[in-house]
Coordinates of C-alpha atoms in Angstrom, one line a residue:
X1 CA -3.6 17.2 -19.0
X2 CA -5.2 13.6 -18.6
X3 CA -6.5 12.7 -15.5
X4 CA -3.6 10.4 -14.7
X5 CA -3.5 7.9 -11.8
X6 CA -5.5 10.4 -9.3
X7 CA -7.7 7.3 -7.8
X8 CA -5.4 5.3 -6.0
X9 CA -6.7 5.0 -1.9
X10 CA -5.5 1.3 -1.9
X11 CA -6.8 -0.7 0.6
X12 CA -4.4 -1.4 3.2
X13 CA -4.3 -0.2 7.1
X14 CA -5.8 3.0 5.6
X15 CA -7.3 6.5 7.2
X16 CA -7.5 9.8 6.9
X17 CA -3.8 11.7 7.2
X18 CA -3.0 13.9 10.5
X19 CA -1.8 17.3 10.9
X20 CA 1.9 17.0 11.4
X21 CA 5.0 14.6 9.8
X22 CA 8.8 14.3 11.0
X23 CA 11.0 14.1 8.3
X24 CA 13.6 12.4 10.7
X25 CA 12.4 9.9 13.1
X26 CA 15.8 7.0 14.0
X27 CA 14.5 3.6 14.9
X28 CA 15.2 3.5 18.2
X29 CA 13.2 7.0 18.4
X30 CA 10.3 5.7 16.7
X31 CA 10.0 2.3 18.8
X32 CA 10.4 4.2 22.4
X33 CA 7.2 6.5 20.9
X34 CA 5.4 3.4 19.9
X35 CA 6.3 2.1 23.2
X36 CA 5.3 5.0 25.0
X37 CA 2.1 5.5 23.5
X38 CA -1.3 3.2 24.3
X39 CA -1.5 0.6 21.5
X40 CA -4.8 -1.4 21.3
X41 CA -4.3 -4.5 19.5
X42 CA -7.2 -6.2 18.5
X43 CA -7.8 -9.4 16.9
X44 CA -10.3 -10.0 14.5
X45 CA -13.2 -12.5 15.6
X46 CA -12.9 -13.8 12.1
X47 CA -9.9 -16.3 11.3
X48 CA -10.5 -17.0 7.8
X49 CA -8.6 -20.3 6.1
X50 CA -6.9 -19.7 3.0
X51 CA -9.4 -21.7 0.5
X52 CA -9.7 -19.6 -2.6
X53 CA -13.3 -21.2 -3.2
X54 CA -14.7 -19.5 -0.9
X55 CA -13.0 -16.5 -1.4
X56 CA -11.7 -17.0 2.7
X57 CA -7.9 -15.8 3.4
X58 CA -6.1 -16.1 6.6
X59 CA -2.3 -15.2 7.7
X60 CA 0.3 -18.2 8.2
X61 CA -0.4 -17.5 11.9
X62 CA -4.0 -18.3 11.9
X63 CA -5.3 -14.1 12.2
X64 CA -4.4 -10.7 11.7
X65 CA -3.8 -7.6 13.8
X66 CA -4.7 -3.9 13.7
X67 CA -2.6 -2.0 15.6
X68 CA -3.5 1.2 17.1
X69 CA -0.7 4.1 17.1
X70 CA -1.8 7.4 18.7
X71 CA 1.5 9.3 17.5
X72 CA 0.7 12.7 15.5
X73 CA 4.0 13.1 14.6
X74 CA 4.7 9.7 13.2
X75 CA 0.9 8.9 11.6
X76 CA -0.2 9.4 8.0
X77 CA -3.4 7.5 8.0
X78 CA -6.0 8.4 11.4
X79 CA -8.0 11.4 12.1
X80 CA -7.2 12.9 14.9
X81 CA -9.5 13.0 17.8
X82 CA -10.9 9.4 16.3
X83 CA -10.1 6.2 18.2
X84 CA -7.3 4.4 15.6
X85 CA -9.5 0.7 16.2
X86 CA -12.6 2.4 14.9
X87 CA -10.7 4.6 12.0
X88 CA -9.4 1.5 10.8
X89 CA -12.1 -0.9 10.8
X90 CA -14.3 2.2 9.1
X91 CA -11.9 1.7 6.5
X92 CA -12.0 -1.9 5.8
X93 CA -14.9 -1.3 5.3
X94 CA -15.0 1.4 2.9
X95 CA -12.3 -0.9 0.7
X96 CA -14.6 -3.7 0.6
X97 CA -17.3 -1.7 -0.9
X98 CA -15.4 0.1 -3.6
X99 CA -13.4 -3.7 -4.6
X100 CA -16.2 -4.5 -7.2
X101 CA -15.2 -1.2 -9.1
X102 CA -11.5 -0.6 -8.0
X103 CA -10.1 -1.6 -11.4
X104 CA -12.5 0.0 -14.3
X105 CA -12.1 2.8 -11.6
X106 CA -8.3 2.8 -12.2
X107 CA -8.8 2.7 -15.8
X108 CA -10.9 5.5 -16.5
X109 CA -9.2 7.8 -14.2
X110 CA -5.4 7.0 -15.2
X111 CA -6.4 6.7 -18.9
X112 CA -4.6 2.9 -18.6
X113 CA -1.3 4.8 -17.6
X114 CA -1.2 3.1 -13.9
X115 CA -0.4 0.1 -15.7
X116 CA 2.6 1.9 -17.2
X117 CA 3.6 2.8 -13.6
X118 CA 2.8 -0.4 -12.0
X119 CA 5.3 -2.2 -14.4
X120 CA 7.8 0.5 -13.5
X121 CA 7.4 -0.2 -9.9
X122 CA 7.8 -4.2 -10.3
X123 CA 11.1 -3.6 -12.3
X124 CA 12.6 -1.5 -10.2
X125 CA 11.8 -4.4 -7.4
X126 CA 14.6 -6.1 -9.3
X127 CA 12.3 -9.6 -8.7
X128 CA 13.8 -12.2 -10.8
X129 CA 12.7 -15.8 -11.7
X130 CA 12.9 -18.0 -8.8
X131 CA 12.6 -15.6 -6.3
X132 CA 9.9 -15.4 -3.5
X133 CA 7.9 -11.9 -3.3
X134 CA 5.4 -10.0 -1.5
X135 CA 3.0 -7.4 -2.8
X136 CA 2.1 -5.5 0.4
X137 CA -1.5 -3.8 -0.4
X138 CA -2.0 -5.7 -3.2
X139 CA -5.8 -4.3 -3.8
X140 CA -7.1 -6.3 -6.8
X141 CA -3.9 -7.8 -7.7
X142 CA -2.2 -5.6 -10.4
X143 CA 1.3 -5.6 -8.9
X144 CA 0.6 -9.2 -7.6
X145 CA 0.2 -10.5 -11.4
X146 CA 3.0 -9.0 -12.3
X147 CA 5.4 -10.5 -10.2
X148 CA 4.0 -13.8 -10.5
X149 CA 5.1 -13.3 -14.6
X150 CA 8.4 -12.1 -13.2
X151 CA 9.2 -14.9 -11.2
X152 CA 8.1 -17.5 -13.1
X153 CA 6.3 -21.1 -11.6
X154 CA 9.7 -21.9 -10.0
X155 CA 8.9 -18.5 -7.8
X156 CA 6.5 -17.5 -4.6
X157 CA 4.1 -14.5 -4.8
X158 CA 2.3 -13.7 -1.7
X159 CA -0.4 -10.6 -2.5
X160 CA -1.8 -9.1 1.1
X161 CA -4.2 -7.0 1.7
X162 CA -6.9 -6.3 5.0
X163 CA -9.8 -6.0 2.7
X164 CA -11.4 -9.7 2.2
X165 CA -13.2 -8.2 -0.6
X166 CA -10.3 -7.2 -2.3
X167 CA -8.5 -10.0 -1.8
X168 CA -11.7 -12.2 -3.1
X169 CA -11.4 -9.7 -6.7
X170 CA -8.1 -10.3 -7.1
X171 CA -8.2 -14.7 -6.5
X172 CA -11.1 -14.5 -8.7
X173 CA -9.3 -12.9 -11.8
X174 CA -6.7 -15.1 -11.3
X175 CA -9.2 -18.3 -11.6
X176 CA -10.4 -16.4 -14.9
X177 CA -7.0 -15.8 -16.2
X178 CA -4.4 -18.7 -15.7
X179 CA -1.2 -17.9 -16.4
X180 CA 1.0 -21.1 -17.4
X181 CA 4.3 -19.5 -17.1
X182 CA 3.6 -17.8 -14.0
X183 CA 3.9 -18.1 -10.5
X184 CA 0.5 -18.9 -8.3
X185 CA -0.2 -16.4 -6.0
X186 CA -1.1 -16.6 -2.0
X187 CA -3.9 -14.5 -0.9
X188 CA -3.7 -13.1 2.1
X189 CA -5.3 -11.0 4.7
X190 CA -3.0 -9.3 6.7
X191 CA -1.6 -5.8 8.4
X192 CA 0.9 -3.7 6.8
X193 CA 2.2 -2.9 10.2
X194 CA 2.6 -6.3 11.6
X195 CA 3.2 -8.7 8.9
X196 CA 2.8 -12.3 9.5
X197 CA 6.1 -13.6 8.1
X198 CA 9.4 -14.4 9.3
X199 CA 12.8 -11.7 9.4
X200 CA 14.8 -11.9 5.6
X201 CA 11.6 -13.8 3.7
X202 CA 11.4 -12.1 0.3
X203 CA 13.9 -11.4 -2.3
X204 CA 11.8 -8.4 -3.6
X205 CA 8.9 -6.2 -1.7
X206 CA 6.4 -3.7 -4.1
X207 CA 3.3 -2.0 -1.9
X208 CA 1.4 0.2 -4.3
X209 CA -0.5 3.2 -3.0
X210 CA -0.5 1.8 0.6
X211 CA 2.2 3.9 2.1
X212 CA -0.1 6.9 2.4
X213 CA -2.6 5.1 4.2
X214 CA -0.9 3.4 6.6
X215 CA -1.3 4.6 10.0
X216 CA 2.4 4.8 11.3
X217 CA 4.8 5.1 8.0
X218 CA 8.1 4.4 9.7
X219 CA 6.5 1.0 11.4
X220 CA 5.2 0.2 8.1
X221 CA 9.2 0.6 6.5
X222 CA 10.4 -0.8 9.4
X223 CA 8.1 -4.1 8.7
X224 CA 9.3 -4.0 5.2
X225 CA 13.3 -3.6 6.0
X226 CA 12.5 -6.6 8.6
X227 CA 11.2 -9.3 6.0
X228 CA 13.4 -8.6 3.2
X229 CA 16.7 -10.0 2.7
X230 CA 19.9 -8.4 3.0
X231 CA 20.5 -6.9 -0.2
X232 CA 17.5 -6.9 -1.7
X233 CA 14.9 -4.3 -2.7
X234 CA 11.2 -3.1 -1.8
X235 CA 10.1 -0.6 -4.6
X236 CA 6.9 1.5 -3.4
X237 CA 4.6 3.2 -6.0
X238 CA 2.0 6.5 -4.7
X239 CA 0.9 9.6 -5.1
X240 CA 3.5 12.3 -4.9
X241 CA 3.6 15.4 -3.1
X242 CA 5.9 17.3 -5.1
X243 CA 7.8 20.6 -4.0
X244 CA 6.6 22.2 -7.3
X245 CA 3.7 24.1 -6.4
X246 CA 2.2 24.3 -9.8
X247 CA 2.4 21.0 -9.7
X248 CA 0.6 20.5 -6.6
X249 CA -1.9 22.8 -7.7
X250 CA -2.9 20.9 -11.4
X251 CA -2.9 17.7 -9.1
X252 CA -5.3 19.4 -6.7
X253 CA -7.5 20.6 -9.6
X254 CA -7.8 17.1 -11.3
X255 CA -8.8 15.7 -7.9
X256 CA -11.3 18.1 -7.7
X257 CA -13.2 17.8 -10.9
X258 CA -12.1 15.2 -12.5
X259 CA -11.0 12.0 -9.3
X260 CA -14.2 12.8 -7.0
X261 CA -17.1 13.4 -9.8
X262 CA -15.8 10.4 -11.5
X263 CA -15.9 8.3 -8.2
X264 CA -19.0 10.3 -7.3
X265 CA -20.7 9.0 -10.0
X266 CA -19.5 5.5 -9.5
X267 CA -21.2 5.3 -6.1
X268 CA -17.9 5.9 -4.4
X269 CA -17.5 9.9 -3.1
X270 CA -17.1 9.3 0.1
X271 CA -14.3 7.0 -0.5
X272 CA -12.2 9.3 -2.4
X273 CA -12.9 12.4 -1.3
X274 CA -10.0 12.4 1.1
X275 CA -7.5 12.1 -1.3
X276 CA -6.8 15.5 -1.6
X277 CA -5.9 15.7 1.9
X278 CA -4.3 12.5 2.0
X279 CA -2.0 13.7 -0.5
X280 CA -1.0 17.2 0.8
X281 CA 0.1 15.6 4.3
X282 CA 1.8 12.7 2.5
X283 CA 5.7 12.9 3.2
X284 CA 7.8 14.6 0.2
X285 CA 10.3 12.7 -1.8
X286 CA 13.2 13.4 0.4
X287 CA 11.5 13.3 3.6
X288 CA 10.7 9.3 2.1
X289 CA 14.3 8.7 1.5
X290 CA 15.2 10.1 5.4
X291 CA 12.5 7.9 7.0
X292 CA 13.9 5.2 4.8
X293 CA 17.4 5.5 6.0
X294 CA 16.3 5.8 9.6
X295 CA 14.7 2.7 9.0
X296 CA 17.9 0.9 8.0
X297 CA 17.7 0.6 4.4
X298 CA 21.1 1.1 2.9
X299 CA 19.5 3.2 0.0
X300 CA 16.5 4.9 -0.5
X301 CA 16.0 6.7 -3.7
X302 CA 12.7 8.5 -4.6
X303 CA 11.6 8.5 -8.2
X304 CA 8.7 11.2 -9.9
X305 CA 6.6 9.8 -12.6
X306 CA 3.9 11.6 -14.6
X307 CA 5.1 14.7 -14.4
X308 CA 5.8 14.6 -10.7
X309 CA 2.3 13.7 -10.0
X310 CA 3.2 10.2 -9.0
X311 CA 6.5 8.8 -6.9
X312 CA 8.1 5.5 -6.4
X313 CA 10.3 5.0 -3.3
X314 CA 13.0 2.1 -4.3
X315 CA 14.9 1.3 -0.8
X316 CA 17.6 -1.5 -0.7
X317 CA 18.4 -3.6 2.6

């Protein structure tokens, strides 16, 4: 079997999964735990203006926010025992470095396919021409691109991410490759857990390989439900922890000896050896749809691709 996809840490609000996950968590559940629990907010010293010369990108408010959750049964993303501010920032960090080699990385490892899925995840989006978007993660860009072809110039595409470095990749190949027919994109830096725009913005929402390494997944599909518009759809591409054991086991194996030494000998092991574990305390299909649901969405539906190896979660507002 081809080493398909098995790469994807996606650079957004990420860390390193915790022991335990509720399958059903209600809203008003999750805020009083988030309410309950000490949340350290911090605000980067660095505002950065959007000015894609410079490769500088800021949020409409004028900064971004990490947010600290301490909430075992609720986080995906922090290791336990290690202060969330610090986790997170650690990171950042870690996305920055690997953004010079986050897409040849994606193309030896996935053999090209996560282009294949990536275009699957946009569709399912249901974006149209005309229609304002947000890629939440964006990373490099891929999905971001691919909306901006979907909804045409008379659309708005908004990629964000929390790695600067990232985001600088991804303006920069869109300098080096103008699209004519498609929509420009806004670059900008921002938390997945506190996103800087207004309730019922976006006709479509895609996040690819974020969800995992978020550090609170029902904030991060409650942000979602909250700026898309009634009726619309968020379609949200990752890894998949399937119920199939065999198939957990080959995806285990490749990660092994094929995801790590690959990365390993790209520079980057320390910034994918985690995805193993990352992975195995990532929320089934089902358990996805549930949190979904709690959140609001009117329907969630969980999709396996590559022979169960990857998932996209399409939810409707």
């Amino acid at each position: 079997m081809a080493a398909v996809g098995l790469l994807h840490l996606d650079p957004c609000h990420c860390s390193v999964a915790s022991t335990s996950f509720s399958s059903k968590v209600h809203s008003e559940n999750a805020k009083k735990l988030l309410g309950a629990r000490r949340c350290a907010v911090t605000r980067l010293n660095s505002v950065f203006q959007d000015n894609k010369a410079n490769g500088d990108f800021s949020s409409p408010s004028g900064g971004w926010q990490v947010r600290a959750v301490r909430s075992e049964s609720l986080q995906s993303g922090t290791t336990p025992g290690v202060d969330d501010e610090t986790e997170v920032l650690k990171r950042q960090q870690l996305f920055n470095k690997i953004a010079p080699m986050y897409d040849n990385l994606n193309d030896w490892l996935s053999l090209g396919q996560h282009r294949v899925w990536k275009r699957m995840a946009v569709s399912w989006s249901g974006a149209k021409g005309g229609d304002s978007v947000l890629d939440i993660c964006c990373g490099s860009g891929d999905l971001s691109f691919l909306l901006a072809q979907r909804v045409g110039r008379a659309g708005k595409v908004i990629g964000l991410d929390f790695a600067k470095e990232q985001l600088s990749v991804a303006a920069e190949r869109e300098r080096k490759s103008p699209r004519t027919t498609a929509a420009t994109i806004e670059w900008i830096q921002g938390d997945a857990l506190s996103l800087p725009f207004d309730d019922s913005s976006f006709d479509a929402i895609t996040m690819g390989y974020g969800l995992r390494n978020v550090a609170n997944i029902p904030q991060a599909l409650a942000e979602i439900y909250r700026v898309l518009k009634p009726g619309k759809a968020a379609s949200i591409l990752d890894f998949n922890r399937s119920p199939d054991l065999l198939t957990n086991q080959v995806q285990g194996f490749m990660l092994d000896n094929v995801v790590v030494p690959v990365a390993t000998y790209f520079g980057a092991q320390e910034e994918y050896a985690y995805l193993k574990t990352s992975v195995a305390r990532f929320p089934l299909g089902s358990e996805q749809e549930q949190l979904a649901t709690d959140q609001g969405f009117t329907k969630a539906r969980h999709y396996e691709l590559a022979g169960g190896l990857m998932g996209v979660l399409v939810v409707t507002k």
